[in-house]
Coordinates of C-alpha atoms in Angstrom, one line a residue:
X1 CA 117.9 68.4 96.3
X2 CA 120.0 65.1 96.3
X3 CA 118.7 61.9 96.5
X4 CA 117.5 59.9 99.6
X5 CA 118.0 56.4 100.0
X6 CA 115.3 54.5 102.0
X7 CA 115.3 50.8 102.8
X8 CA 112.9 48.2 102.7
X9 CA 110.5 47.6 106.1
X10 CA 107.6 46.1 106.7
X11 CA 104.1 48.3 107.2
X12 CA 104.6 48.2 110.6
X13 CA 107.4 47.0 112.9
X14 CA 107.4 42.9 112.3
X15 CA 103.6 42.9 110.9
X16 CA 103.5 42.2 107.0
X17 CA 101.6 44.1 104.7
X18 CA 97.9 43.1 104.2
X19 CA 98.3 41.2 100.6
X20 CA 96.1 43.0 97.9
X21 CA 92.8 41.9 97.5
X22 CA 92.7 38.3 95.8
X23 CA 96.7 37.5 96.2
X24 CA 97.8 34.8 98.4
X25 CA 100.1 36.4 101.6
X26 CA 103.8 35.3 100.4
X27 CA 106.8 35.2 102.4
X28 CA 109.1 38.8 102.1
X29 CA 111.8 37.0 100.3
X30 CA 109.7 37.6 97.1
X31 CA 111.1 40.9 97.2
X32 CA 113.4 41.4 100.0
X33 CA 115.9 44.8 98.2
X34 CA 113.0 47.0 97.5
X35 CA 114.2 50.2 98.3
X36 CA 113.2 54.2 97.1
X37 CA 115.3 57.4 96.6
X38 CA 113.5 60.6 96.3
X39 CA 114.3 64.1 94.9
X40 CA 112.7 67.2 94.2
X41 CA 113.2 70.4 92.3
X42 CA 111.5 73.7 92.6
X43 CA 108.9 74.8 90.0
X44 CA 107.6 78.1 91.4
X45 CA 107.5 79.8 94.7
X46 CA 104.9 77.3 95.6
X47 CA 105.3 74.9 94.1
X48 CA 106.9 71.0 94.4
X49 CA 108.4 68.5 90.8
X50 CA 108.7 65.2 93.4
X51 CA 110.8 62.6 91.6
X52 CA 110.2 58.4 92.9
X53 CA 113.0 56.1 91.7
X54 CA 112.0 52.7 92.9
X55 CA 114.3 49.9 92.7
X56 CA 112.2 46.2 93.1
X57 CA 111.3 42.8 92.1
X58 CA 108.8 42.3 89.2
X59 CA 105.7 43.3 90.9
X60 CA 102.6 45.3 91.1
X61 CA 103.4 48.4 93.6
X62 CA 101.0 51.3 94.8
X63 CA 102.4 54.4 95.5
X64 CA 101.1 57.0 98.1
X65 CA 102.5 60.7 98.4
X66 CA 101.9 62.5 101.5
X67 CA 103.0 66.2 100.6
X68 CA 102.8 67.3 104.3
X69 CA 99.8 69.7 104.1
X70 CA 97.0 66.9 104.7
X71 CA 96.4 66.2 100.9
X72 CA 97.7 62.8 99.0
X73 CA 98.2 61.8 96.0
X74 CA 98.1 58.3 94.8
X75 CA 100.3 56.3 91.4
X76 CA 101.0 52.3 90.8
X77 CA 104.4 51.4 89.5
X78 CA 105.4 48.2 88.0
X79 CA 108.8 46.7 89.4
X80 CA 111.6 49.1 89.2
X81 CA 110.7 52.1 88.2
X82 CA 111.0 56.3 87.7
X83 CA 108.2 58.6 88.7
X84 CA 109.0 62.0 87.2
X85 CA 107.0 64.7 87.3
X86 CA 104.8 64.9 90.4
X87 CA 103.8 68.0 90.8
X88 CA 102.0 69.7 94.1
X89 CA 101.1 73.5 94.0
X90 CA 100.9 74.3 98.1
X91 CA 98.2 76.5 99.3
X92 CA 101.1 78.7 101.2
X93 CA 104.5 79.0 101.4
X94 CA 106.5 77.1 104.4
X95 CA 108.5 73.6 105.5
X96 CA 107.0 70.7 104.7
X97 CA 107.7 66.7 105.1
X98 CA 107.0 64.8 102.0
X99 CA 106.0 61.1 102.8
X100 CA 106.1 58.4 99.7
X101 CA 104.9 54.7 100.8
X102 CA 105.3 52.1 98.2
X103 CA 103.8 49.0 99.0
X104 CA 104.4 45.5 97.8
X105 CA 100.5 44.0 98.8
X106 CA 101.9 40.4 97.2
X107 CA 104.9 40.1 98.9
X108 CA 103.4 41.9 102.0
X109 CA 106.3 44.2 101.9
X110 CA 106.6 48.1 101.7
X111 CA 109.2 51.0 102.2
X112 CA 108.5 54.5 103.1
X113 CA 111.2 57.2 102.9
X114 CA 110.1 61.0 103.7
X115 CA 111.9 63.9 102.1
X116 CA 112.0 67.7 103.8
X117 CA 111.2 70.4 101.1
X118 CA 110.6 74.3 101.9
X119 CA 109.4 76.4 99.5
X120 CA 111.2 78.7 97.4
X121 CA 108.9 81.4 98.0
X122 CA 108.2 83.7 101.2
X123 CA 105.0 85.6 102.1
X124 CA 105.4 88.9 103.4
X125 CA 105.5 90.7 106.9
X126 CA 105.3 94.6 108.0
X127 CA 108.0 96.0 110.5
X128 CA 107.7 98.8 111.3
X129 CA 110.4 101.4 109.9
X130 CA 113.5 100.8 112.4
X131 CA 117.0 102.0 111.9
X132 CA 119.4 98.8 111.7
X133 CA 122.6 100.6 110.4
X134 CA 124.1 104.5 110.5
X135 CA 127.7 104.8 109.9
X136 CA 127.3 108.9 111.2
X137 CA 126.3 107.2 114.5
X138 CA 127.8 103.6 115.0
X139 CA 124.4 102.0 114.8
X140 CA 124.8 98.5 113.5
X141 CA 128.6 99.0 112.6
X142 CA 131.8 101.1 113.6
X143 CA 131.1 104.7 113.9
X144 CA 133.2 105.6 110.4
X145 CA 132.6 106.0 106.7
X146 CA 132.0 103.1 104.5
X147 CA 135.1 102.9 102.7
X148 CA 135.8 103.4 99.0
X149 CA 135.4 99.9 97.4
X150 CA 134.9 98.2 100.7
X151 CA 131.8 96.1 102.1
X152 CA 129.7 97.1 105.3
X153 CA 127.8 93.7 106.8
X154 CA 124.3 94.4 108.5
X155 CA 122.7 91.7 110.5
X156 CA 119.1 91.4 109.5
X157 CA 118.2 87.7 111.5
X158 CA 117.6 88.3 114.8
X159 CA 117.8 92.0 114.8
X160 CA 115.2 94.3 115.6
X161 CA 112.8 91.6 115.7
X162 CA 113.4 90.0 112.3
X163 CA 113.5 86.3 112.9
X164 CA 116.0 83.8 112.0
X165 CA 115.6 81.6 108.7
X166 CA 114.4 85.1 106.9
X167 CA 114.3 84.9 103.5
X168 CA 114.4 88.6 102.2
X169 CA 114.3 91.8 104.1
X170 CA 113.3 95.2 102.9
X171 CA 115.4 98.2 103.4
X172 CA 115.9 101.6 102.5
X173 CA 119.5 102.2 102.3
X174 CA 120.6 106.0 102.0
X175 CA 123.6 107.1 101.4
X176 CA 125.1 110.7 102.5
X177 CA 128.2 112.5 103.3
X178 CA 129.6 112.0 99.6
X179 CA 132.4 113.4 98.1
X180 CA 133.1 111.4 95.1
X181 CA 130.8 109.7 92.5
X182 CA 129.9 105.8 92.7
X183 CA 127.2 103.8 93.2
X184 CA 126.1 101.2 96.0
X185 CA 125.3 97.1 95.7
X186 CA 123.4 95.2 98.7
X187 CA 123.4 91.7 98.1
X188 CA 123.2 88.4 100.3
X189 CA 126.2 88.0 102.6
X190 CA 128.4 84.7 102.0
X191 CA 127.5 84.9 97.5
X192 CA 129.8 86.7 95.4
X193 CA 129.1 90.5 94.4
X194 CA 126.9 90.8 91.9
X195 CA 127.4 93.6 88.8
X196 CA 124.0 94.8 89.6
X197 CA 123.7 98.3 91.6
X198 CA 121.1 100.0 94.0
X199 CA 121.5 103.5 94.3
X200 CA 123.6 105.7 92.6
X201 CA 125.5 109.1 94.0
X202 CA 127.5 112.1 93.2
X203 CA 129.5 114.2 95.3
X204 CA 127.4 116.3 98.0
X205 CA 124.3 114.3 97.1
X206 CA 121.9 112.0 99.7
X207 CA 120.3 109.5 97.8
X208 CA 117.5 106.8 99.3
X209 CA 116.7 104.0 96.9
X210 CA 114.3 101.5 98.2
X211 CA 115.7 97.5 98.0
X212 CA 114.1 94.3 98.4
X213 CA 117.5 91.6 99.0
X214 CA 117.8 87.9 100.1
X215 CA 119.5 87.3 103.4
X216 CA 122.8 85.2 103.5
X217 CA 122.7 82.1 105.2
X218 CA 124.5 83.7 107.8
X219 CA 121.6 86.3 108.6
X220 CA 123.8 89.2 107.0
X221 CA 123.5 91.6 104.7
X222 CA 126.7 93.5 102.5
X223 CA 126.1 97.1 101.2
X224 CA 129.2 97.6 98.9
X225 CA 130.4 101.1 98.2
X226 CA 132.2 101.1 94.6
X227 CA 133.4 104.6 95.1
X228 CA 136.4 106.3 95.1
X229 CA 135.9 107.9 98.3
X230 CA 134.2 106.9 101.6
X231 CA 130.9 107.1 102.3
X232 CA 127.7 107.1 104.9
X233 CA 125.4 104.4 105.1
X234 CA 121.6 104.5 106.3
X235 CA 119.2 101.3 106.2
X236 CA 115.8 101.0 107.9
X237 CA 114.1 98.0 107.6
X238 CA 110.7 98.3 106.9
X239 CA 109.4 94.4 105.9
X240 CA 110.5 91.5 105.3
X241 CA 109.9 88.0 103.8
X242 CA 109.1 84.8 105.7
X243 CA 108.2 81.0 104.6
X244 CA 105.6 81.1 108.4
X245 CA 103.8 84.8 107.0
X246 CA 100.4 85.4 106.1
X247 CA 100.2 88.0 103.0
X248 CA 100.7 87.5 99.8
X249 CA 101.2 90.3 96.9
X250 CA 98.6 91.2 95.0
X251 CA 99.8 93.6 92.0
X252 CA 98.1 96.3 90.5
X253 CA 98.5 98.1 86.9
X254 CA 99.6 101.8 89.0
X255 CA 97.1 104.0 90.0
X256 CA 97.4 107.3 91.2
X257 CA 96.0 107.9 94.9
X258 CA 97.5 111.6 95.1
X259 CA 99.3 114.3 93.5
X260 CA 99.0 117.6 95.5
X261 CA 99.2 120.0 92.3
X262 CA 95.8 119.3 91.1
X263 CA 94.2 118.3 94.4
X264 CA 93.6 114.5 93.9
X265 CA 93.5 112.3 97.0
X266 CA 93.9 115.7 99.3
X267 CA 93.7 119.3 99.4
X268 CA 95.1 121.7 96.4
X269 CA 98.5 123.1 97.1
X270 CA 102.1 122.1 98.6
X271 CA 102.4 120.6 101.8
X272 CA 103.3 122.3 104.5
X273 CA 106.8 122.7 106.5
X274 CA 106.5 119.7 109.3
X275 CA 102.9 119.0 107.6
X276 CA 101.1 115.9 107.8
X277 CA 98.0 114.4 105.3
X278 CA 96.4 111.0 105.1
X279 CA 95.9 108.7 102.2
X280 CA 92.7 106.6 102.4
X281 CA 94.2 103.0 101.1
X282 CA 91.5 100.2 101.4
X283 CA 88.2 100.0 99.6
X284 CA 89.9 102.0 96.9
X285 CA 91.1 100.8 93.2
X286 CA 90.3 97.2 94.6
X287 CA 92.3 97.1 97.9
X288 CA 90.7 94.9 100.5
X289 CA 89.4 95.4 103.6
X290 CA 92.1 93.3 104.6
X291 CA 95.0 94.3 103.3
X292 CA 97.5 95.0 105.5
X293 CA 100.2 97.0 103.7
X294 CA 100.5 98.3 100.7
X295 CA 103.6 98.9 97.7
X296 CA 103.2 102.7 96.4
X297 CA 105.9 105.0 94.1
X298 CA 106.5 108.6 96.0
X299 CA 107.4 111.5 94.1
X300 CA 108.5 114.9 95.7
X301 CA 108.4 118.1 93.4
X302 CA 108.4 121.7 93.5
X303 CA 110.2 121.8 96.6
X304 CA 110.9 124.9 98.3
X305 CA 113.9 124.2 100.9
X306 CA 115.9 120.6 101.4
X307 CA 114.1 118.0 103.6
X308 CA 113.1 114.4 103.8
X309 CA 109.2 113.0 103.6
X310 CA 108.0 109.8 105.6
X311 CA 105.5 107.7 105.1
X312 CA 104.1 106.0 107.9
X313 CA 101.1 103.8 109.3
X314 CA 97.4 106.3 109.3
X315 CA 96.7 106.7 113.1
X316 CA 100.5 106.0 114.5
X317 CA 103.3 108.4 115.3
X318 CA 105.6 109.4 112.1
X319 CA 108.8 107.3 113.2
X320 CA 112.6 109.0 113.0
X321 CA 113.4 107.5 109.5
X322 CA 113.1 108.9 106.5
X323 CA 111.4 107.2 103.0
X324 CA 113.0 109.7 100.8
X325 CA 115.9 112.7 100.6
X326 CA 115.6 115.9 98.1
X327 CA 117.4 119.3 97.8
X328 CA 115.4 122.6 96.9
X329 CA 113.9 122.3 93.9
X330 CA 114.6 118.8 92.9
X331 CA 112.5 116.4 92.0
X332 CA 112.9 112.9 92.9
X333 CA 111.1 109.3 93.2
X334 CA 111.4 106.3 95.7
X335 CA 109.8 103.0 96.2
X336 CA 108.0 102.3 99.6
X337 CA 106.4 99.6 101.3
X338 CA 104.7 100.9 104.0
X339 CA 101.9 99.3 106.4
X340 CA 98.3 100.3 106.4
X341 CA 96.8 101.8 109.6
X342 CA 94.2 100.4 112.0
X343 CA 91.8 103.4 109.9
X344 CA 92.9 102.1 106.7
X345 CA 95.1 104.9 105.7
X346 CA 98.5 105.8 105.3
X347 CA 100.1 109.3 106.3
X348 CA 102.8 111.3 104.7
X349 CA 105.0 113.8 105.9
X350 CA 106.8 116.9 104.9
X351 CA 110.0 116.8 107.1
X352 CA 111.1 120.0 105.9
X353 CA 110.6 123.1 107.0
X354 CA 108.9 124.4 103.7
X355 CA 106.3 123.3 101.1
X356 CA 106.8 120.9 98.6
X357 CA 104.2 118.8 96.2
X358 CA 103.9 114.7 96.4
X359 CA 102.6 112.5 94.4
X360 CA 101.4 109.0 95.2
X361 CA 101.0 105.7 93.1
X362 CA 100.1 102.8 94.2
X363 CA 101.4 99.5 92.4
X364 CA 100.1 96.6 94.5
X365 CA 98.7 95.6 98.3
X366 CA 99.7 92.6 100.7
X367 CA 97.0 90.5 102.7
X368 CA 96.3 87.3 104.0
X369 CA 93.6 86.6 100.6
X370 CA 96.6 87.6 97.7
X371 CA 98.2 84.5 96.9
X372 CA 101.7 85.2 94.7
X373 CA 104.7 84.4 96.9
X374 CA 108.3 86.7 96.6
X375 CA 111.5 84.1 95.5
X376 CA 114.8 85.4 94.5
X377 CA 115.5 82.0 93.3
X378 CA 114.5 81.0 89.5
X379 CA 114.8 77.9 87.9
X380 CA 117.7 78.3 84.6
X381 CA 119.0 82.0 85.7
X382 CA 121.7 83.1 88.1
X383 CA 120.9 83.7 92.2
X384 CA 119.5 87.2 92.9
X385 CA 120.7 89.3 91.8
X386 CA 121.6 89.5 88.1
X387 CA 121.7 92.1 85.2
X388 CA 118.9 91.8 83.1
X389 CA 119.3 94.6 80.7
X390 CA 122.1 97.3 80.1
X391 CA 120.8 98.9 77.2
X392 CA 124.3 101.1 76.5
X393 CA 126.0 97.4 75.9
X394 CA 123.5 94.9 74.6
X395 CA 121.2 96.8 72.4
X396 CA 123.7 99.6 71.7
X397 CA 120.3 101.9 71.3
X398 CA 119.1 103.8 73.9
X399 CA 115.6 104.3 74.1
X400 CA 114.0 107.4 72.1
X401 CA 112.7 109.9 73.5
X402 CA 108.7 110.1 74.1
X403 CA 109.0 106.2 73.1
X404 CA 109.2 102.9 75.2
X405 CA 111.1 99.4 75.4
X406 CA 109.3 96.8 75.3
X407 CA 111.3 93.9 77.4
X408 CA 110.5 90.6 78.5
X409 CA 111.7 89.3 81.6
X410 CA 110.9 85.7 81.7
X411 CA 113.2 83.0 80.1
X412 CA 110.1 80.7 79.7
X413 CA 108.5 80.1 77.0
X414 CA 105.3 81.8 76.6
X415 CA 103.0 78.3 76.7
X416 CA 105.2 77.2 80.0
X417 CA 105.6 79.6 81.8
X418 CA 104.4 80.1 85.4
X419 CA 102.5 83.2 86.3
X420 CA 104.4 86.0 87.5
X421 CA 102.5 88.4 89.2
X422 CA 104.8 91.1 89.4
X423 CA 109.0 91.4 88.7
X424 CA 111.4 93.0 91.7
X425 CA 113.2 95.0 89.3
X426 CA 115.9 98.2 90.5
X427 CA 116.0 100.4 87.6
X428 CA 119.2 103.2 86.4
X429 CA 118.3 105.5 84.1
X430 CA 121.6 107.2 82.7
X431 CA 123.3 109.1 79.7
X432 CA 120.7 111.4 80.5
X433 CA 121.1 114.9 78.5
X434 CA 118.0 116.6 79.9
X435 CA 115.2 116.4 82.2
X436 CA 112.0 113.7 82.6
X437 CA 111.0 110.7 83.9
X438 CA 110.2 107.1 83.3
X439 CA 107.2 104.6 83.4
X440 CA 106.5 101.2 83.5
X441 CA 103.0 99.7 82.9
X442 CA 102.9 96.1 81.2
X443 CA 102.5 95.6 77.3
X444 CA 99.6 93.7 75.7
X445 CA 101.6 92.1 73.2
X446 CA 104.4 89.2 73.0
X447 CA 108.0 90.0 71.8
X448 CA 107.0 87.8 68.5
X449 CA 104.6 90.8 68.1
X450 CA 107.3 93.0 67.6
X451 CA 109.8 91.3 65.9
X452 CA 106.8 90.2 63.2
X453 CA 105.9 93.9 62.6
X454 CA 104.8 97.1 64.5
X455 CA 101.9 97.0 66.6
X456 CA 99.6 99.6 67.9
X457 CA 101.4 101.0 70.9
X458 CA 99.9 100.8 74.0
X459 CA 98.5 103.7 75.8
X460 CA 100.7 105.5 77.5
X461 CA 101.1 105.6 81.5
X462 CA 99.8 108.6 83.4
X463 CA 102.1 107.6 86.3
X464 CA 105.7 107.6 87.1
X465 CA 108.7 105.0 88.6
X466 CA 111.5 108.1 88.7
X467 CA 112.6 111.7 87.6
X468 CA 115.9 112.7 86.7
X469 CA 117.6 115.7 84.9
X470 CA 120.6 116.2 83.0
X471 CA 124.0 114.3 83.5
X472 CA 122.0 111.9 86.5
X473 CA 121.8 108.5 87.1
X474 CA 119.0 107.9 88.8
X475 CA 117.9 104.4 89.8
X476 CA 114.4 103.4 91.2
X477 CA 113.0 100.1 92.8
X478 CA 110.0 98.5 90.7
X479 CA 107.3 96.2 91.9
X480 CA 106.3 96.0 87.6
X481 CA 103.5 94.1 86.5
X482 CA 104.1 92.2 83.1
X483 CA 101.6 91.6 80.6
X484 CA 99.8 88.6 79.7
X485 CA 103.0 87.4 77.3
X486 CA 105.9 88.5 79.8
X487 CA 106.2 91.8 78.6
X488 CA 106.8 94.9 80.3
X489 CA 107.0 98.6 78.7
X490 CA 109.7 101.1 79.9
X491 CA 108.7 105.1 78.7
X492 CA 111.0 107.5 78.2
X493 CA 109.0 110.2 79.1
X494 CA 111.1 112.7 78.2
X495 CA 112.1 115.0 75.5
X496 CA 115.6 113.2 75.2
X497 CA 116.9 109.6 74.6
X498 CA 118.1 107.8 77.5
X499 CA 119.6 104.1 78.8
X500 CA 118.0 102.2 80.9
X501 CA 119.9 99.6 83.4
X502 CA 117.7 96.9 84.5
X503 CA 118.7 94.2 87.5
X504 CA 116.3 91.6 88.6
X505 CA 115.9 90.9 92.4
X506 CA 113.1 88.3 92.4
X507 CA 109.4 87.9 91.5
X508 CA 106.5 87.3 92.8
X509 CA 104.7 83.9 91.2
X510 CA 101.3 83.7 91.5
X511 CA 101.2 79.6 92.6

């Protein structure tokens, strides 16, 4: 934020300042140019740095800051002078007016300048899944293929109930009716194209990928298909992220809630053709009675016949979109935000017409009592979104089979760095020569750790992020929790070395 000139006045409209305590009242003249700029940067997704630059006689000044939430904080200043660093953590994201008064009590003479700020960071809001674009249909844009290396816009503000000013939305974009390989970008309309991707696609596949994205000033959207060949686009918007919300994210090291192969979380055996089962979510692993949605990583397997699978509020009708696509046999991971029911449980179903295994993990919860705040915007790196980690160009090393990559994300140091409760990653796995899948838990160590020698490694996870087999690239979005020095493990869980793409989308900060 620039600076903001104010101007000199007196307390109150032709009324001098009460003179401090002791001092004899003196005519205005004694210091007649005082004047005060303010600026501000961001520090986390809460959080204010205030800057006071006073300009003034040689005198004794106090100094009050209003931050707009009904707290104040109070500093003297001698004459001209800087205030750097005033820092203000607020309870919840939102708008505020910042109010500085410096008062000259000798010269009865004072000038008070306010300053607008609104918070980096968003809370987050269920919607319930709705269909904002299909190119197959005309919803949301012309009833025709994306085409090859062309951009489709999707308004998010003020569609389907998503209010103007939105900061992020969630989607999950499908794409279909391929004939060619590429891959698909959605980034914020009116900023360039970034080089990170979403979803990935070969000819005759339908691939969901789940992606959290800032809006555009503009209230848009872009999904860009780099392919050769034209393409159908699907996105449902099922959340999104607003500075007025109530819930914060809470993040979890991954549990798992359900795998039908072993009959955790519900019966033994496939579900059914057109089959429904619940998922009891709160008062489990920690989730609160009032959370109201919660962040979980699907897996289909062992399907018998092509389908789809929803995932839907417990209680409420299974709406007409769809949380993830697979083909017979296939086996295949998406990410999904999903809102808790009114009985505290989520349902899945099997929108095929045959059996098929699921497995559930849950990676984190929103409600009104979790406190970290989602920004795409981070102080020293590029806007959302950016490439983090191309293993086939930086390292040169792809990771080992049966091992894992230790990575850190932040580029704070350790002893500064605020507290990220959980990165927005979209992971590609690629160069893949066989089958298996990946997982991401966080790592107990720093990077110095590992540079210094070879610690312990960590245990290894008992959940998974995505599956993939031989000659796919297969890319996953990840709510991933870091460790206590910024460092998050990827498994190759696999019998063959892989790559791993990595793009940051934001992060949730815990203040």
């Amino acid at each position: 934020m620039g600076l903001v000139p104010g101007t000199a006045q007196a307390a109150e409209p032709g009324v001098p300042a009460e003179p401090a305590k002791g001092a004899a009242a003196q005519d205005t003249a004694g210091n007649p140019n005082l004047e005060l700029a303010l600026s501000a940067d961001i520090t986390t997704a809460r959080g204010i740095d205030l800057n006071i630059n006073i300009a003034s006689a040689d005198a004794a000044l106090d100094v009050t800051i209003d931050w707009g939430d009904g707290t104040t904080a109070k500093a003297t200043a001698s004459g001209s002078d800087v205030l750097r660093h005033n820092l203000h953590t607020y309870a919840r994201p939102g708008e505020y007016n910042v109010t500085v008064t410096v008062a000259d009590r000798t010269n009865g003479v004072q000038v008070v300048k306010q300053l607008p700020f609104a918070t980096a960071g968003s809370f987050f809001v269920p919607h319930a899944p709705t269909r904002l674009l299909d190119t197959r249909d005309g919803t949301g844009a012309a009833r025709a293929k994306a085409g090859a290396f062309s951009t489709t816009r999707v308004k998010m503000a003020g569609n389907a109930k998503v209010p103007a000013g939105v900061a992020a939305v969630v989607l999950n974009v499908t794409v279909t009716n391929t004939t060619a390989p590429g891959h698909v970008t959605a980034y914020p309309s009116g900023t360039a194209r970034p080089e990170s991707s979403n979803l990935n696609y070969t000819a005759g596949q339908t691939v969901p990928n789940m992606v959290i994205v800032p809006v555009g000033k503009d209230g848009y959207v872009e999904l860009y298909n780099h392919g050769g060949n034209g393409v159908d686009l699907i996105a449902d918007v099922t959340g999104y992220f607003d500075r007025k919300a109530s819930d914060g994210y809470t993040s979890m090291n991954p549990v798992r809630f359900v795998d039908t192969r072993e009959g955790l979380g519900t019966v033994q055996g496939q579900v059914p053709g057109s089959g429904t089962f619940g998922v009891p979510i709160r008062g489990r692993s920690g989730i609160p009675a009032g959370a109201t949605a919660v962040a979980l990583n699907v897996t289909v397997t062992n399907p018998r016949a092509a389908g789809h699978l929803t995932v839907f509020p417990g209680g409420q009708a299974a709406s007409t979109t769809s949380n993830l696509n697979f083909a017979a046999g296939q086996t295949v991971a998406n990410s999904v935000i999903v809102p808790i029911g009114a009985d505290g449980r989520i349902d899945v179903r099997n929108g095929s017409w045959a059996g098929t295994d699921v497995i559930v993990d849950v990676v984190g919860y929103y409600s009104p009592d979790s406190k970290a705040a989602f920004t795409s915007t981070r102080p020293g790196t590029p806007s959302s979104p950016w490439r983090l980690l191309d293993s086939r160009r930086w390292t040169g090393w792809p990771c080992l089979a049966g091992g894992y990559m230790p990575t850190t994300v932040g580029a704070y140091p350790v002893d500064s760095r605020p507290p990220i409760e959980a990165y927005v990653l979209n992971v590609t796995v690629t160069s893949t020569s066989g089958p298996g899948h990946l997982s991401i838990a966080p790592d107990p160590y720093s990077m110095d750790a590992y540079r210094n020698g070879r610690p312990t490694p960590p245990p290894r996870p008992t959940t998974s992020t995505l599956n993939w087999t031989a000659g796919q690239d297969v890319p996953n979005l990840v709510q991933a929790r870091p460790g206590p020095y910024d460092v998050i493990d990827f498994w190759n869980q696999s019998t063959r070395e892989v790559h791993y793409v990595v793009d940051w989308f934001g992060q949730y900060d815990a203040y």
